[in-house]
Amino acid sequence: MESSSKKKSSHDYDAERAQKGNGSGRGMLARSATRIHTKKSLLGYSFVARTFNQGQAPRSEQDSETSSQHTTHRKSKSKSGGSPPMNPSEVMNERPENSPAELEDPESAQLLAKVEPAQTPQTRDGQVKQMESHIVALARGITELDNDRKRLQAQVRSARSGSWVTKSSRQIREELSNLEAAMRHWAENYSVGEIRALDSLPTEEKNAILERLGGYCAQVDWPTLIEKVPTVADNIPALLMQALLAKDIFGSIFANPFFAFGESKEPSTAHPAQTLSYLYASMLDVNKEEAHIWRSQTLRLLATPPPNSVNNAPLRAKVDAITSELAVDFLAGPVQLLFRHRNDSWAIQRNQELYQLYHTASELAISLWTQRSFMRCYCMDELPVFRADHPVMSAHTLHRQQGDDARLDGKNALIVVHPAIVAFGNEYAEHYDLCKVWAKGIILVDERT
């Protein structure tokens, strides 16, 4: 009893000293010593020593055993020769030995599920096909961008030098379509409205109209022609007038790049040796690509006015002169038999509009001949039989053909109202074995054949 009371008094004495030293370093040291003593008694000296000696966060014995197991596993691998080094892809595909459930860490399980999704062979095949399609699309896009870059560079160079800018096929088709519409309106406005208005004319004079349309009309006998188109006979004067105008404009202006020099036929060595058409045809026999480049560059230079000069381009005056001459010759031809007669002011307006048509056509033809592409006009010789699916021909609207209507297939062409315009090659003087349709031929078909 005395010993217990003495111990109690001794303990109370220590507590009393701790209270007196409250806030002082000695009091705090006393309390800390008490806690450390308690830890030593509860956890064991070895745990505390290991914690402070290694300078690491406390770990459980289970962790230590796990670490030793992994160490032993690595050593055993090393003794047996070890595993070969893995690629990053192999590292990503390697699975942990413990499953997420065994790790008992939901966040770790979710992370592993995101990093290493399960993939079946079908999924991998789908991904490979998707990647291949992306690569093909990317390659196609790169090619288109490269073509656009080349075209833009060519346009910039042309703008700086004042020369001609390359036109797109879409723009060319639109301009040719506008020209065809203007020619059609002119013929409809100034031709006689009824076929009986021509009954008083001698048959020989009406046959002269068909003879002038050689290559654009399959008939040379007026009565036979009218018999073949009884339902649209009143439209024949306007159709013949448009065909006459188309043959003259496209045969004289669009058929030869050097029409401004009076060379109205296609380039060939049949031209006199001193003509540009003869030189061009001779070059084509040697090297097509270089010949087309020469033709394009020659016309571009001639169509460009000299720098710092008030004079027009050398080719401009020639174009104006030749188009006026062609229009006068056309008015003096058999087409005058188809004119509707009213008064002098009406005739003056008709002639002025015709001059404008020739001028517009010549400007368009020059702009096309300055391109590196080479164009040809197709008429009756190339389009003798109609086919609805043919890429260079279409039936006249009078036939009221729609969609895939094939009722006219295999029937003979009667009148080529407008020729087909087909271009070969591109702006880089390449692929002259390939063609593109700039304008379809408009055909009046003989439905009775």
Coordinates of C-alpha atoms in Angstrom, one line a residue, residues 47 50-51 54 56-68:
F47 CA 8.6 -0.8 -36.0
R50 CA 12.6 1.0 -38.9
T51 CA 10.3 3.9 -39.7
Q54 CA 14.5 4.5 -43.5
Q56 CA 9.9 6.7 -45.5
A57 CA 6.2 6.7 -44.9
P58 CA 5.1 3.9 -42.7
R59 CA 4.2 0.7 -44.5
S60 CA 2.5 -2.4 -43.3
E61 CA 4.1 -5.8 -43.1
Q62 CA 1.8 -7.0 -45.9
D63 CA 3.4 -4.3 -48.2
S64 CA 6.8 -5.4 -47.2
E65 CA 6.0 -9.0 -48.0
T66 CA 4.6 -8.0 -51.4
S67 CA 7.7 -6.0 -52.2
S68 CA 9.9 -8.9 -51.3

